[in-house]
mmCIF file of C-alpha atoms in Angstrom:
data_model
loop_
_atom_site.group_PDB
_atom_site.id
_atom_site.type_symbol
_atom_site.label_atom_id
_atom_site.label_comp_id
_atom_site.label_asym_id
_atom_site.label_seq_id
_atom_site.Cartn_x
_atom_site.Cartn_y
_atom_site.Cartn_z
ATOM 1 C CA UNK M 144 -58.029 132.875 148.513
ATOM 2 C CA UNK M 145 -54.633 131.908 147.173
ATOM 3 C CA UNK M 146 -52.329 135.047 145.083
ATOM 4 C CA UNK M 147 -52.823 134.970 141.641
ATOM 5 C CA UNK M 148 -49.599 134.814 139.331
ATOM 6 C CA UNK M 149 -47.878 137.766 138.030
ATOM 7 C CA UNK M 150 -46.869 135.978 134.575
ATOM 8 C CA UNK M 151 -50.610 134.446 134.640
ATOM 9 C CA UNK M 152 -52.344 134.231 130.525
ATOM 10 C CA UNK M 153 -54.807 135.980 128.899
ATOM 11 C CA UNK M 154 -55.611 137.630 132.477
ATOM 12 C CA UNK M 155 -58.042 139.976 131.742
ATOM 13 C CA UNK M 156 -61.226 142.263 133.416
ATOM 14 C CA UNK M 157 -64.083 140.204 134.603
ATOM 15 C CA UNK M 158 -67.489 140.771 134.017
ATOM 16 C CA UNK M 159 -68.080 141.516 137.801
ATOM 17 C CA UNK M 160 -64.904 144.201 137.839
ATOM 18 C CA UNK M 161 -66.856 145.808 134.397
ATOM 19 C CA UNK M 162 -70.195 145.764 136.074
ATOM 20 C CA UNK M 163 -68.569 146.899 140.059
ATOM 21 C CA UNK M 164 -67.109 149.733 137.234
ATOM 22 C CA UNK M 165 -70.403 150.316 135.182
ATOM 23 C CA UNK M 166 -71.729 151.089 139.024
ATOM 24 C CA UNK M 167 -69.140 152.842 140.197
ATOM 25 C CA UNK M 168 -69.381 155.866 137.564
ATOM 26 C CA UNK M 169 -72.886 157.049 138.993
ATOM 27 C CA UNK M 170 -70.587 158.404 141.831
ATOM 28 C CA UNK M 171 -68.335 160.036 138.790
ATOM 29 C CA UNK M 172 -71.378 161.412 137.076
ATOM 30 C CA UNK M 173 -72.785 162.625 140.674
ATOM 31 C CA UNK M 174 -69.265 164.268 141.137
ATOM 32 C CA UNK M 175 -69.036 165.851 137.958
ATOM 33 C CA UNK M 176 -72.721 167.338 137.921
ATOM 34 C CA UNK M 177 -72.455 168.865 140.842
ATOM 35 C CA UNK M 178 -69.079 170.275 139.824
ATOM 36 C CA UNK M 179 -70.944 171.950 136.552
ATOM 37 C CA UNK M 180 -73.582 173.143 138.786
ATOM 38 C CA UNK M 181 -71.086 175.229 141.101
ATOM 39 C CA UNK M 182 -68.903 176.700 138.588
ATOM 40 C CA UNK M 183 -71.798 177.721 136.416
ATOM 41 C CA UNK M 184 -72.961 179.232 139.787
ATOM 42 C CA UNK M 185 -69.946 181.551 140.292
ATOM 43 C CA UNK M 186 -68.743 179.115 143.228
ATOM 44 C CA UNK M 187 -65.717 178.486 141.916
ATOM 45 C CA UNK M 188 -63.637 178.200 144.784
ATOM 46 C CA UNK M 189 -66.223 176.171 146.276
ATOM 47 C CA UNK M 190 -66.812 173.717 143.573
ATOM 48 C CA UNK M 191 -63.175 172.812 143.208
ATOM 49 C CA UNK M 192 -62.514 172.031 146.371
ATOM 50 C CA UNK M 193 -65.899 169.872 146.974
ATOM 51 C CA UNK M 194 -64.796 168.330 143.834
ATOM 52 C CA UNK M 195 -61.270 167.247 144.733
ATOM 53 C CA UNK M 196 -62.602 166.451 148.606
ATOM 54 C CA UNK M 197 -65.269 163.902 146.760
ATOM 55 C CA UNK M 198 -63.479 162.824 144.143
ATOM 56 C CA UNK M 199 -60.244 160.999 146.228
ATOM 57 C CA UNK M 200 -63.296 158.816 148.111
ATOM 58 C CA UNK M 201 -64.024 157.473 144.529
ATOM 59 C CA UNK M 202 -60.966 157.146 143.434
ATOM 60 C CA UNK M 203 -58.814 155.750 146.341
ATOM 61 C CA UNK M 204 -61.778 153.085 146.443
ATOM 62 C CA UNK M 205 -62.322 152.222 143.571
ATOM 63 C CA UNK M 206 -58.278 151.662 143.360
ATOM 64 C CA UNK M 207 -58.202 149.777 145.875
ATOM 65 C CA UNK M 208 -60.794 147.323 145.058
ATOM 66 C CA UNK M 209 -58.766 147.117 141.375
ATOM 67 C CA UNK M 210 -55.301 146.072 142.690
ATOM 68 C CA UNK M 211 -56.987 143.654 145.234
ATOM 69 C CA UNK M 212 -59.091 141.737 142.871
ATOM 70 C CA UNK M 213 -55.750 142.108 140.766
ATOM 71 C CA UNK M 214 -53.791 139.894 143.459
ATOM 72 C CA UNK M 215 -56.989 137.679 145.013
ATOM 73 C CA UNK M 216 -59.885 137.448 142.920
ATOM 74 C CA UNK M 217 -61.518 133.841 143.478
ATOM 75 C CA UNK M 218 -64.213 134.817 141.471
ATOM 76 C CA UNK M 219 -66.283 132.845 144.168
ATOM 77 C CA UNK M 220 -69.496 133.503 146.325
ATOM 78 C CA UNK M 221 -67.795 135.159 149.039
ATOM 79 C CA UNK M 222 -65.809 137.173 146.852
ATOM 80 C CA UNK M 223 -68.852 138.303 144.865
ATOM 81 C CA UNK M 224 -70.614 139.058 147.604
ATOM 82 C CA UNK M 225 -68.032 141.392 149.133
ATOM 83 C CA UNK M 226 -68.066 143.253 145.925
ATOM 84 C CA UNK M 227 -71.660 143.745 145.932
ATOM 85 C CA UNK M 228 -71.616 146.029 149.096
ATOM 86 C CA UNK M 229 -68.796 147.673 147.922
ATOM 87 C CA UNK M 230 -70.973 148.176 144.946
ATOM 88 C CA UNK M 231 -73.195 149.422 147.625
ATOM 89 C CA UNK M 232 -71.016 151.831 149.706
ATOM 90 C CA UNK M 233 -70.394 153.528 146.423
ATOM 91 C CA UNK M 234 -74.391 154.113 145.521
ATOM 92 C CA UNK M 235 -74.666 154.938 148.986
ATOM 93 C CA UNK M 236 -71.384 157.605 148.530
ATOM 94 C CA UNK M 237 -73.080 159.157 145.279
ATOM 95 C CA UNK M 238 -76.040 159.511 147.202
ATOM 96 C CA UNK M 239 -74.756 161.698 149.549
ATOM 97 C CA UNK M 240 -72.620 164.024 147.025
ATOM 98 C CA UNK M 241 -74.817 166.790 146.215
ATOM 99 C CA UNK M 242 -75.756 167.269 149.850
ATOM 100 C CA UNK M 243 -71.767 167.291 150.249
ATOM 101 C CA UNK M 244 -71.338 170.253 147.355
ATOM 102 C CA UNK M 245 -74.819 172.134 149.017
ATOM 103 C CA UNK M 246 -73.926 172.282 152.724
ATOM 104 C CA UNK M 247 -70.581 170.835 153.560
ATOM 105 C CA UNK M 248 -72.483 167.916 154.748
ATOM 106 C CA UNK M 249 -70.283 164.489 154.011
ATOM 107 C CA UNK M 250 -71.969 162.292 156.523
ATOM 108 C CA UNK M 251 -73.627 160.398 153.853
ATOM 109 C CA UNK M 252 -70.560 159.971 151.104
ATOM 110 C CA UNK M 253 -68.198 159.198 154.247
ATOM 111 C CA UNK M 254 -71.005 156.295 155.297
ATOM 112 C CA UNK M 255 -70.790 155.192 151.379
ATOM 113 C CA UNK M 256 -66.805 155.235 151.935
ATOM 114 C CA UNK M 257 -66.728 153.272 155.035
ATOM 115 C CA UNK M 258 -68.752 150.792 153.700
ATOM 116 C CA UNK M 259 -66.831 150.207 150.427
ATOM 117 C CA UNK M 260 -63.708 149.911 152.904
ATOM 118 C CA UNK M 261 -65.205 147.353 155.728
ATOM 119 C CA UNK M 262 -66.061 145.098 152.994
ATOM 120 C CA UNK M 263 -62.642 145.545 151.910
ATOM 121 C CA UNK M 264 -61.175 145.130 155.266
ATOM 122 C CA UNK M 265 -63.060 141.600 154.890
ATOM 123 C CA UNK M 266 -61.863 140.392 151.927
ATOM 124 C CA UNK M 267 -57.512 141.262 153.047
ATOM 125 C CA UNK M 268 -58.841 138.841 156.781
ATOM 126 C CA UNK M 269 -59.918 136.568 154.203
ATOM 127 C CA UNK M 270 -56.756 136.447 152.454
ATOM 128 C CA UNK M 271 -54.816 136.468 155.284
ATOM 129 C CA UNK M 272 -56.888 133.531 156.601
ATOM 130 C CA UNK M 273 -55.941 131.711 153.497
ATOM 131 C CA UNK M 274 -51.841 132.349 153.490
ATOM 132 C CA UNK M 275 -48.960 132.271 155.455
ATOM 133 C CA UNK M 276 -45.692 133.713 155.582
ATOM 134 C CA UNK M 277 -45.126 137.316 153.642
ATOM 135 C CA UNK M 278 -48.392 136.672 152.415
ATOM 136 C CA UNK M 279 -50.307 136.690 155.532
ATOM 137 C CA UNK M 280 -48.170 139.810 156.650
ATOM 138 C CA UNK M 281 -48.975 141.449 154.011
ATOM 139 C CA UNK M 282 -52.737 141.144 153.952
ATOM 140 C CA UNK M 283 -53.348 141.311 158.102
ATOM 141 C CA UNK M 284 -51.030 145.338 157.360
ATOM 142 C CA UNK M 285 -53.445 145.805 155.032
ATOM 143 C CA UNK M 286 -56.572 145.083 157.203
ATOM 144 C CA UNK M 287 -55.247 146.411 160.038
ATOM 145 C CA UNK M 288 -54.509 149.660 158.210
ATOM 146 C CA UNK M 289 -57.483 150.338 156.425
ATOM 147 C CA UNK M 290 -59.297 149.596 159.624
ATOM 148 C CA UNK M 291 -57.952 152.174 161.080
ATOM 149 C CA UNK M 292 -58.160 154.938 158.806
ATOM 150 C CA UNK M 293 -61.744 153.723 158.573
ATOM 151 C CA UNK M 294 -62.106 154.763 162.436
ATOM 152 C CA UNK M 295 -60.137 157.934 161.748
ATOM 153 C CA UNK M 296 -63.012 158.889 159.114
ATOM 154 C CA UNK M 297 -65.973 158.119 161.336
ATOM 155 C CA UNK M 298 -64.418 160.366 163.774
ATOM 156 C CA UNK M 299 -64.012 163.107 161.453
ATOM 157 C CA UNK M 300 -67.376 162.717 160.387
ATOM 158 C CA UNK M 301 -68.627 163.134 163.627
ATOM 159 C CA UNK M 302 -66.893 165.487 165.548
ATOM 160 C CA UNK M 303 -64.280 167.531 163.689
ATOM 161 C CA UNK M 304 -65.743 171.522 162.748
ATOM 162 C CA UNK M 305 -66.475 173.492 160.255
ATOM 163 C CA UNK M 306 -63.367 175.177 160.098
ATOM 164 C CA UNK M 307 -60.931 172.032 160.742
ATOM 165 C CA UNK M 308 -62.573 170.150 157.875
ATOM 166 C CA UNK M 309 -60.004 170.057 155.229
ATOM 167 C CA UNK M 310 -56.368 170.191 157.286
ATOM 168 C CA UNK M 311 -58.094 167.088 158.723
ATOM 169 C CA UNK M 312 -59.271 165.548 155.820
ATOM 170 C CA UNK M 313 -55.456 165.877 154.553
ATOM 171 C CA UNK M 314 -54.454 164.217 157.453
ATOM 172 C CA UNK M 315 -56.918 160.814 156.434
ATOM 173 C CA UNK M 316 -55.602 161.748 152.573
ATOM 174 C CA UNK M 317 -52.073 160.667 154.113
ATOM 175 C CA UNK M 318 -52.639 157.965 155.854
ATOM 176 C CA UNK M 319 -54.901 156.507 153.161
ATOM 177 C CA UNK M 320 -51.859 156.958 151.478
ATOM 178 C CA UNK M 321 -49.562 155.618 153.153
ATOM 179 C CA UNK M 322 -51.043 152.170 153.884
ATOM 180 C CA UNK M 323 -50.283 150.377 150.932
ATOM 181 C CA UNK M 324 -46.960 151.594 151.514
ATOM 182 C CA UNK M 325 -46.383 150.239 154.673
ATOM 183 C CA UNK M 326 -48.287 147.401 153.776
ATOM 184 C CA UNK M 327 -46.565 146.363 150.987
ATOM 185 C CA UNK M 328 -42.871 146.537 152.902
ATOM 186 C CA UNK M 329 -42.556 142.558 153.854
ATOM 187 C CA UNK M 330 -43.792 141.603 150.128
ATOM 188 C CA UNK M 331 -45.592 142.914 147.053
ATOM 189 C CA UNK M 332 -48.674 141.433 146.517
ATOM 190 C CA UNK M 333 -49.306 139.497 143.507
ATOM 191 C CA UNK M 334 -50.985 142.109 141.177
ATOM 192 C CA UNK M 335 -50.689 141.494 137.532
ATOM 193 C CA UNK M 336 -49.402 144.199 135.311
ATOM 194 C CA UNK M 337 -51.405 143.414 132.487
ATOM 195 C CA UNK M 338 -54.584 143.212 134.352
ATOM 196 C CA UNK M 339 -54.033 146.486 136.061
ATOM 197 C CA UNK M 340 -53.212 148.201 132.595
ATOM 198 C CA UNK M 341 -56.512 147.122 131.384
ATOM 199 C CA UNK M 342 -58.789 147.968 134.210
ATOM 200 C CA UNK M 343 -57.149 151.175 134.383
ATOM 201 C CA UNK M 344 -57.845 151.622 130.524
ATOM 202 C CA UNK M 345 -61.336 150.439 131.405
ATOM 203 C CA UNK M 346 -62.152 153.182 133.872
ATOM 204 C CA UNK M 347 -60.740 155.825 131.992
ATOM 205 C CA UNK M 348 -62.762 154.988 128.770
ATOM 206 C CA UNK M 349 -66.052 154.536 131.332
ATOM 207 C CA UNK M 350 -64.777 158.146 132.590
ATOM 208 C CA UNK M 351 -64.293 159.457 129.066
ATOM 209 C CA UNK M 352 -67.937 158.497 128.294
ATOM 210 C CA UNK M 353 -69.513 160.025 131.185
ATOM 211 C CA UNK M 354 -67.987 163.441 129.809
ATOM 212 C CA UNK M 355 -69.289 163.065 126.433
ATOM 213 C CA UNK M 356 -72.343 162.049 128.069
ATOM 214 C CA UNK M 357 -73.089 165.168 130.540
ATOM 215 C CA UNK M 358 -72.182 167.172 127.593
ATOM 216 C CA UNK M 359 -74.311 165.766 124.986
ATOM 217 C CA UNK M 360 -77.392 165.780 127.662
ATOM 218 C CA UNK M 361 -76.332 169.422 128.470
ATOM 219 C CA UNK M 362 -76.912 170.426 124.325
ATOM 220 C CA UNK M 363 -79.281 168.964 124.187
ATOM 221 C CA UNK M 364 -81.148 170.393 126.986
ATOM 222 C CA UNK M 365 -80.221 174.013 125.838
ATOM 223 C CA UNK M 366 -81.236 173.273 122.164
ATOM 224 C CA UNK M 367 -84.744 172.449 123.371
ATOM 225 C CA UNK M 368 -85.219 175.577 125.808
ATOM 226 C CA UNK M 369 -83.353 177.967 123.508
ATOM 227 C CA UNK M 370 -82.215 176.764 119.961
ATOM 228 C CA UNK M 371 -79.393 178.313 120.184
ATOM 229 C CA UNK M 372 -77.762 175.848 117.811
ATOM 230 C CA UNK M 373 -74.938 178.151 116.310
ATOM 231 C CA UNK M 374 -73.828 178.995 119.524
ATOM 232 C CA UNK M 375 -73.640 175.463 120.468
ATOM 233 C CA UNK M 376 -72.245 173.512 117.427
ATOM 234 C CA UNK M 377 -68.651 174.768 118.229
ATOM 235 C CA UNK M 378 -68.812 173.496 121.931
ATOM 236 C CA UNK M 379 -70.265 170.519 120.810
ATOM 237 C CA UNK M 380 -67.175 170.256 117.848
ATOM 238 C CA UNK M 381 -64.356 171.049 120.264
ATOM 239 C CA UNK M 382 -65.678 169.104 123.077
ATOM 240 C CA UNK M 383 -65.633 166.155 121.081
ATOM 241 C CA UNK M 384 -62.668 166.422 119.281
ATOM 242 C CA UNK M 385 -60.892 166.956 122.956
ATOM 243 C CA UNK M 386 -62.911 163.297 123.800
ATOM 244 C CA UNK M 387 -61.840 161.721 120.640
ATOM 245 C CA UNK M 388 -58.216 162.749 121.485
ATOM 246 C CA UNK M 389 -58.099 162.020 124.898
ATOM 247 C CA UNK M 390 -59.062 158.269 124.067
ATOM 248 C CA UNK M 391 -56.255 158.174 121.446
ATOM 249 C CA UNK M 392 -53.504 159.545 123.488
ATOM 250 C CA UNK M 393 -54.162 156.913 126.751
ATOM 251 C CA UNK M 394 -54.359 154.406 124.775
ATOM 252 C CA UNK M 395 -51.383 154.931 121.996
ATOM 253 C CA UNK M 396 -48.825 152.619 123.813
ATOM 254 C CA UNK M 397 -49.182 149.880 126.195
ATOM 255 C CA UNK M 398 -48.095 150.549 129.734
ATOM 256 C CA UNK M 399 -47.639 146.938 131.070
ATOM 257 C CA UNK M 400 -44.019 146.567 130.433
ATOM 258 C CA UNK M 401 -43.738 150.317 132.269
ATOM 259 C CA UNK M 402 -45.374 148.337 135.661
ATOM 260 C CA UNK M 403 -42.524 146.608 136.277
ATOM 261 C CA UNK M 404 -42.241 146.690 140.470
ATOM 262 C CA UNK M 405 -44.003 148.540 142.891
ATOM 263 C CA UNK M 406 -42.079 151.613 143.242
ATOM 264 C CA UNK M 407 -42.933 152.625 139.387
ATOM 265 C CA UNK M 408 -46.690 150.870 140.122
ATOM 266 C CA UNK M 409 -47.579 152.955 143.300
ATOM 267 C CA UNK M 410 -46.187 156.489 141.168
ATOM 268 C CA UNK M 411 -48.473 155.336 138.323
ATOM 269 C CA UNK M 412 -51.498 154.097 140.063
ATOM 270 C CA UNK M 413 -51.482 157.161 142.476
ATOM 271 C CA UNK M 414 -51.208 159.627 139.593
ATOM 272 C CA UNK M 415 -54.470 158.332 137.988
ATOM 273 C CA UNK M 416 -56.433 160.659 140.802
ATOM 274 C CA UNK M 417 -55.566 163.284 138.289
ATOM 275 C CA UNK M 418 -56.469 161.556 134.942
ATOM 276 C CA UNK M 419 -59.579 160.210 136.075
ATOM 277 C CA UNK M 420 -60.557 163.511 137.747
ATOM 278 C CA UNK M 421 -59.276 165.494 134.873
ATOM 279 C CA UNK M 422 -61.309 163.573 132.495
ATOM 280 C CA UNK M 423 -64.625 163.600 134.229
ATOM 281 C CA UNK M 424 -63.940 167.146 135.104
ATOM 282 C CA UNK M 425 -64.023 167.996 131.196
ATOM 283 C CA UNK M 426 -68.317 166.444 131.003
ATOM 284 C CA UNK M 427 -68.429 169.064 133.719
ATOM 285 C CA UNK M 428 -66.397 172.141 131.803
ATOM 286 C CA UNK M 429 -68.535 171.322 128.597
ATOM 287 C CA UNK M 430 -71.764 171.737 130.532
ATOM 288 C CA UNK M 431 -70.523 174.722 131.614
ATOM 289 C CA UNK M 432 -69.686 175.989 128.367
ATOM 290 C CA UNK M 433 -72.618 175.483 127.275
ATOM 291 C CA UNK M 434 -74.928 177.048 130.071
ATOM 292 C CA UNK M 435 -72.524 180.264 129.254
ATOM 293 C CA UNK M 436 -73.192 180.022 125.654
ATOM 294 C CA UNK M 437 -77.098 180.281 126.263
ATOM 295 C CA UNK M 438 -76.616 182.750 129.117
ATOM 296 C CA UNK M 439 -77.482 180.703 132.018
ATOM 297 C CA UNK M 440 -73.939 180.747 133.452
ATOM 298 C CA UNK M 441 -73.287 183.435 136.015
ATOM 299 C CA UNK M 442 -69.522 183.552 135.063
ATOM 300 C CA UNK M 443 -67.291 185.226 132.043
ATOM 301 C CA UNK M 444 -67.106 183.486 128.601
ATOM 302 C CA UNK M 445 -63.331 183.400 129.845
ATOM 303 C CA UNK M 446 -63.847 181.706 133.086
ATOM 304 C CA UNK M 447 -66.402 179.269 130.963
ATOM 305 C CA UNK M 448 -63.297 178.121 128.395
ATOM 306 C CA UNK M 449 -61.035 177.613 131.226
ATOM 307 C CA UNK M 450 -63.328 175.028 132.899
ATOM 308 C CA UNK M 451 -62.869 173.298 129.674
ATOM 309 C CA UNK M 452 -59.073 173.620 128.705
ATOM 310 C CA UNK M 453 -57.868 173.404 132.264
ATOM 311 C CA UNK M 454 -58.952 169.982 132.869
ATOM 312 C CA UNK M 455 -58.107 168.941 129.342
ATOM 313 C CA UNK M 456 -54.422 170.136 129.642
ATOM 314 C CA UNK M 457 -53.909 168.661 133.149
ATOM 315 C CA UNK M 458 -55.297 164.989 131.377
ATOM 316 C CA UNK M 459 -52.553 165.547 128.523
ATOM 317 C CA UNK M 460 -49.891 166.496 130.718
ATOM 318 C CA UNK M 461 -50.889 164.027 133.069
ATOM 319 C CA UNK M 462 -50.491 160.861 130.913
ATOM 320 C CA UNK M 463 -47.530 162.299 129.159
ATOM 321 C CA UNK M 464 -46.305 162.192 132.770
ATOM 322 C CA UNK M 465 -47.018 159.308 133.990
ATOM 323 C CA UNK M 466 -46.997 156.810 130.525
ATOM 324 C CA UNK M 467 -46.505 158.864 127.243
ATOM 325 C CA UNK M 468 -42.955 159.860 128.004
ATOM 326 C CA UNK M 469 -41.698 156.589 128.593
ATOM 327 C CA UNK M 470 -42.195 155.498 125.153
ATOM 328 C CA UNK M 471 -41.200 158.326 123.285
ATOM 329 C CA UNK M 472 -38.394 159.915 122.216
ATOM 330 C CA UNK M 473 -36.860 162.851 120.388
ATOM 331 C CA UNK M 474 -38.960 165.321 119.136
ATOM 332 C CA UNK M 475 -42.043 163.037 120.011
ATOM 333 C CA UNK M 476 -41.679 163.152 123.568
ATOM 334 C CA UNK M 477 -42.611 167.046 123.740
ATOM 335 C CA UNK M 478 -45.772 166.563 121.684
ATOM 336 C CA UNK M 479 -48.009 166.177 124.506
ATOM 337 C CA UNK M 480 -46.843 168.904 126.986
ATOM 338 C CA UNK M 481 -46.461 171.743 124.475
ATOM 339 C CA UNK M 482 -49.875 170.657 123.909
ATOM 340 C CA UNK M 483 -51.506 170.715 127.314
ATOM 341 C CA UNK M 484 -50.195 174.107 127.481
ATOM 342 C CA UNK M 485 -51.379 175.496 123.947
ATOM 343 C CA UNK M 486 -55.074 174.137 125.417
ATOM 344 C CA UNK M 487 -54.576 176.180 128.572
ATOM 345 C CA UNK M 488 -54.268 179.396 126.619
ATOM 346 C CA UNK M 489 -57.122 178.355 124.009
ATOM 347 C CA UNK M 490 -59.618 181.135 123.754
ATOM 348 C CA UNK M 491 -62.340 179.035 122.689
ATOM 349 C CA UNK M 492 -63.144 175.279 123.744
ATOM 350 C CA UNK M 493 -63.511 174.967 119.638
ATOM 351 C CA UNK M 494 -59.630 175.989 119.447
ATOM 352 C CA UNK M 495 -58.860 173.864 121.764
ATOM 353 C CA UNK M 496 -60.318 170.984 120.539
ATOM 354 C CA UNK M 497 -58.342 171.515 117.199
ATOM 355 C CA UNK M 498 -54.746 171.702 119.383
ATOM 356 C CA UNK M 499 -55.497 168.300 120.541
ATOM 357 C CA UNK M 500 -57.099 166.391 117.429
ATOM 358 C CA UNK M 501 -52.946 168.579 116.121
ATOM 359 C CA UNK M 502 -51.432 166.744 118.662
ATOM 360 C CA UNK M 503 -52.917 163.799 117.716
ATOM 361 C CA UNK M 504 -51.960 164.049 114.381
ATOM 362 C CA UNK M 505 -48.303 165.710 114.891
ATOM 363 C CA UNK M 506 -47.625 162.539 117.015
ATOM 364 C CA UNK M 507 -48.576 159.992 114.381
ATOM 365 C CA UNK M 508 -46.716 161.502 111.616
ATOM 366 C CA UNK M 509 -43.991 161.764 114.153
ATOM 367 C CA UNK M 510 -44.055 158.025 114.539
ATOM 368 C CA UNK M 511 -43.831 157.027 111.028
ATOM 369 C CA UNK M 512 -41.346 159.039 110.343
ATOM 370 C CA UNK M 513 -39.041 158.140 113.444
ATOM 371 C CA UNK M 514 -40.021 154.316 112.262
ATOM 372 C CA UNK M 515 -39.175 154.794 108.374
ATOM 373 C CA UNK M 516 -35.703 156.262 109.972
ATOM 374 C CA UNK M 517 -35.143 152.906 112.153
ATOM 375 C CA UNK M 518 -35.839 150.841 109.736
ATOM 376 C CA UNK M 519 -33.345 152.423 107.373
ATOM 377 C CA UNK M 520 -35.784 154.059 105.018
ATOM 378 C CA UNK M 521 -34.617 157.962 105.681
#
């Protein structure tokens, strides 16, 4: 289990990392359906907080596995096998959501986590194993590490309270955290910019489509007990145009020459957490929307749009943060957080879809224009 190049051709997603990712977005959907269910509930308070608690398993392992198979993938038995009970751990971690939302109960999702992360553990002995020098370093921090935080969340599953729950969780949520940072102090590992771009692209479409999913299920669902189709159609129109545009704005530039070192790689990667729960967290607003729009929602037609537009404008500001801004400029690079905060004040999810499918359009016409003027055509 030799590094892989940095400057290594045509690298691209393999068809285990699509299907690990295929897999993987059961625990999303799990997640975001039981997100719907709260707010639409009344349990606001409740349902965000389950949500973010659930969401960072996914994330932080699914990330994980992404910039290891980025640096080691051999591609090989033993490597295929390891990814299969990760594959595992993360059925096993959707599983257990909905009892997590329902009772506070995370013994289940944590099991799914561990398991995910022992198999990961495995694979950084097995790379260690393989190298010397920073290399080996590098890898036995990383095992060593996750171990550990691995017996921190047993522990917590076990035998912390009630009431001690979350500061403790934020305690694991650091030192999660902070072992790829110490890990990666000797040497970087070999991840390859290119490759990451795209398997970050590839989860975040995967994402995208589980929202337009839920929310296509969810119409469809109220159409058949109610038929309240005039009611619905404008949902159904601004949730999709918000879909439509939240494709076309990730995927307008090309990060890869932005991933230049790990300092600018660790401030990207980590920031995903929000565009990846931002997007799924829009399936779950629409659902909501809906529910409210056929009166099965116990919450205001207010509180209903804002579980729409505030995940929508925290995915706009979000990659304007962390990729849009760095190439644009003038006018163009305040496109994107104007808009993110035009959605948040939408009254309607309709209106909102219309300020992004704007944006959209503002920002192409905006790009001509500032190209026609380079080129010496203005």
């Amino acid at each position: 289990m030799r590094p892989r190049g940095r400057a290594e051709q045509h690298r691209a997603a393999t068809p285990l990392e699509l299907f690990f990712d295929l897999c993987y977005v059961v625990a999303v959907a799990q997640a975001g359906s039981q997100l719907a269910h709260a707010l639409a509930g009344g349990e606001i308070r409740h349902g965000i907080l389950g949500y973010l608690v659930v969401f960072f398993g996914i994330w932080w392992a699914w990330m994980n596995f992404t910039w290891f198979a980025s640096a080691y993938d051999t591609d090989d038995v033993p490597y295929r096998i390891a990814t299969f009970v990760q594959i595992s751990g993360a059925l096993i971690l959707a599983a257990g959501v909905p009892r997590a939302f329902a009772d506070g109960d995370y013994r289940v999702t944590v099991t799914g986590y561990v398991v995910m992360r022992v198999a990961l553990v495995a694979q950084w002995l097995r790379a260690a194993a393989s190298n010397s020098g920073a290399h080996r370093t590098v890898a036995l921090r990383y095992a060593a590490g996750v171990a550990l935080v691995q017996v921190y969340w047993v522990l917590w599953m076990l035998d912390i309270p009630g009431q001690a729950k979350l500061p403790t969780f934020l305690v694991g949520v650091v030192g999660e955290l902070a072992v790829p940072v110490f890990a990666e102090r000797p040497a970087a590992t070999a991840w390859h910019p290119g490759h990451i771009a795209e398997r970050y692209g590839c989860f975040t479409l995967i994402v995208l489509g589980e929202s337009v999913s839920a929310a296509t299920i969810a119409v469809q669902s109220a159409v058949d007990e109610h038929e309240a189709v005039g009611q619905l159609l404008p949902i159904a129109a601004g949730g999709l145009l918000i879909c439509f545009s939240a494709w076309w704005i990730y995927f307008a530039r090309s990060v890869e020459e932005h991933l230049s070192g790990n300092r600018r790689a660790f401030v990207w990667g980590y920031g995903h957490y929000l565009v990846f729960l931002s997007a799924a967290a829009i399936g779950a607003g629409l659902e909501v929307a809906v529910e409210h729009a056929v009166g099965k929602a116990h919450v205001a037609a207010h509180t209903a749009t804002l579980a729409v537009t505030v995940p929508a404008a925290v995915y706009l500001f979000t990659v304007w943060a962390l990729h849009s801004r760095h190439t644009k400029r003038g006018v163009a690079l305040w496109v994107l957080p104007v808009s993110a905060a035009l959605v948040l004040v939408s009254p309607t999810v309709l209106v909102a879809g219309i300020v992004c499918a704007a944006s959209v359009a503002l920002g192409i016409v905006i790009h001509k224009l500032q190209g026609e003027e380079a080129s010496g055509d203005l």
